[in-house]
XYZ file of C-alpha atoms in Angstrom:
79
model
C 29.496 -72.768 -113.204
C 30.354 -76.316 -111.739
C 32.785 -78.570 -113.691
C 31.400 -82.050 -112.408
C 27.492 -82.710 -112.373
C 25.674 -82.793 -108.997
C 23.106 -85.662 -108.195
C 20.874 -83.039 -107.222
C 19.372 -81.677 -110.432
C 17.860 -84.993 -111.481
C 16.448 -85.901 -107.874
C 15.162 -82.347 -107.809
C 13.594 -82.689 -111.139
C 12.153 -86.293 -110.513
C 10.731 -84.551 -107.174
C 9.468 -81.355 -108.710
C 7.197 -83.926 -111.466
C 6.217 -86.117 -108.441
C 5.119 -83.096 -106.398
C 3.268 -81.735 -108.984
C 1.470 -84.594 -109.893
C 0.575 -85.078 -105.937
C -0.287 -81.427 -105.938
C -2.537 -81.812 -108.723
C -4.496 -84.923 -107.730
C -5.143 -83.526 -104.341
C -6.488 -80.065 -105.934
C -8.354 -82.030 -108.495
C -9.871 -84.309 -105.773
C -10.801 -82.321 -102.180
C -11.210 -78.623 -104.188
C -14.288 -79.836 -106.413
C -16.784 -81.006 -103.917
C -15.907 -78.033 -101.761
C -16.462 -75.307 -104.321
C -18.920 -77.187 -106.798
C -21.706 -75.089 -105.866
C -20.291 -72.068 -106.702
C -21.089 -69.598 -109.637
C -18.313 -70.235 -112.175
C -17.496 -66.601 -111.567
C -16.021 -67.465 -108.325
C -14.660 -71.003 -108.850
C -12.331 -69.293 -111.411
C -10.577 -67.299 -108.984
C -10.352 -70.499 -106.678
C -8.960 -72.658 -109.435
C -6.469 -69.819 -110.027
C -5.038 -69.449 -106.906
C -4.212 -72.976 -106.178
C -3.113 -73.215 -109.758
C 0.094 -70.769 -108.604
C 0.080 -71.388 -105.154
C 3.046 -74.332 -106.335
C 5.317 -71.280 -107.073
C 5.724 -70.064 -103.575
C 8.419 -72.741 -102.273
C 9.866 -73.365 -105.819
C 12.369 -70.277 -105.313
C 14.312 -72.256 -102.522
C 13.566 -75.782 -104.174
C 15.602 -74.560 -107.598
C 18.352 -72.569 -105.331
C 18.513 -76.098 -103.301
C 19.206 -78.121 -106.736
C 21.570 -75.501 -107.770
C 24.246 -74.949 -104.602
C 22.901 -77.575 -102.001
C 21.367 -75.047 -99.703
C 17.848 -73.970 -99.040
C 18.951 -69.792 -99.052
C 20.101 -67.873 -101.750
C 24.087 -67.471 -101.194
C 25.362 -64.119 -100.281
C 26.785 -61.875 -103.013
C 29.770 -61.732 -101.029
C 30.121 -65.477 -102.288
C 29.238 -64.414 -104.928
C 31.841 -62.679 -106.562
């Protein structure tokens, strides 16, 4: 645990919201016309997908705001 705060939570939080909201407006506006034709059957899958394909880099992004670097530290540091 660190003893002084590190101006990396809060920019990684403001970033995280802003990256979302990007994510989501760009989903919301190229995924539609490309997919409205579908049977609802398959858009769900679609919709899905891209609604947890923001997970993948989010690993490194919260290891990033916790210790400053983009890989998890080795549990020889660790300990």
């Amino acid at each position: 645990m660190r003893d002084q705060p590190t101006w990396r939570i809060p920019v990684g939080v403001l970033a995280l919201v802003a990256g979302l909201t990007l994510y989501g407006v760009a989903v919301a506006t190229w995924l539609p016309p490309l997919i409205a034709d579908w049977h609802a059957a398959f858009q769900a899958p679609v919709y899905l997908l891209f609604g947890v394909l923001w997970l993948l880099p989010l690993r490194r992004f919260l290891i990033w705001m916790e210790t400053g670097r983009w890989s998890p530290p080795d549990k020889a540091e660790k300990s």
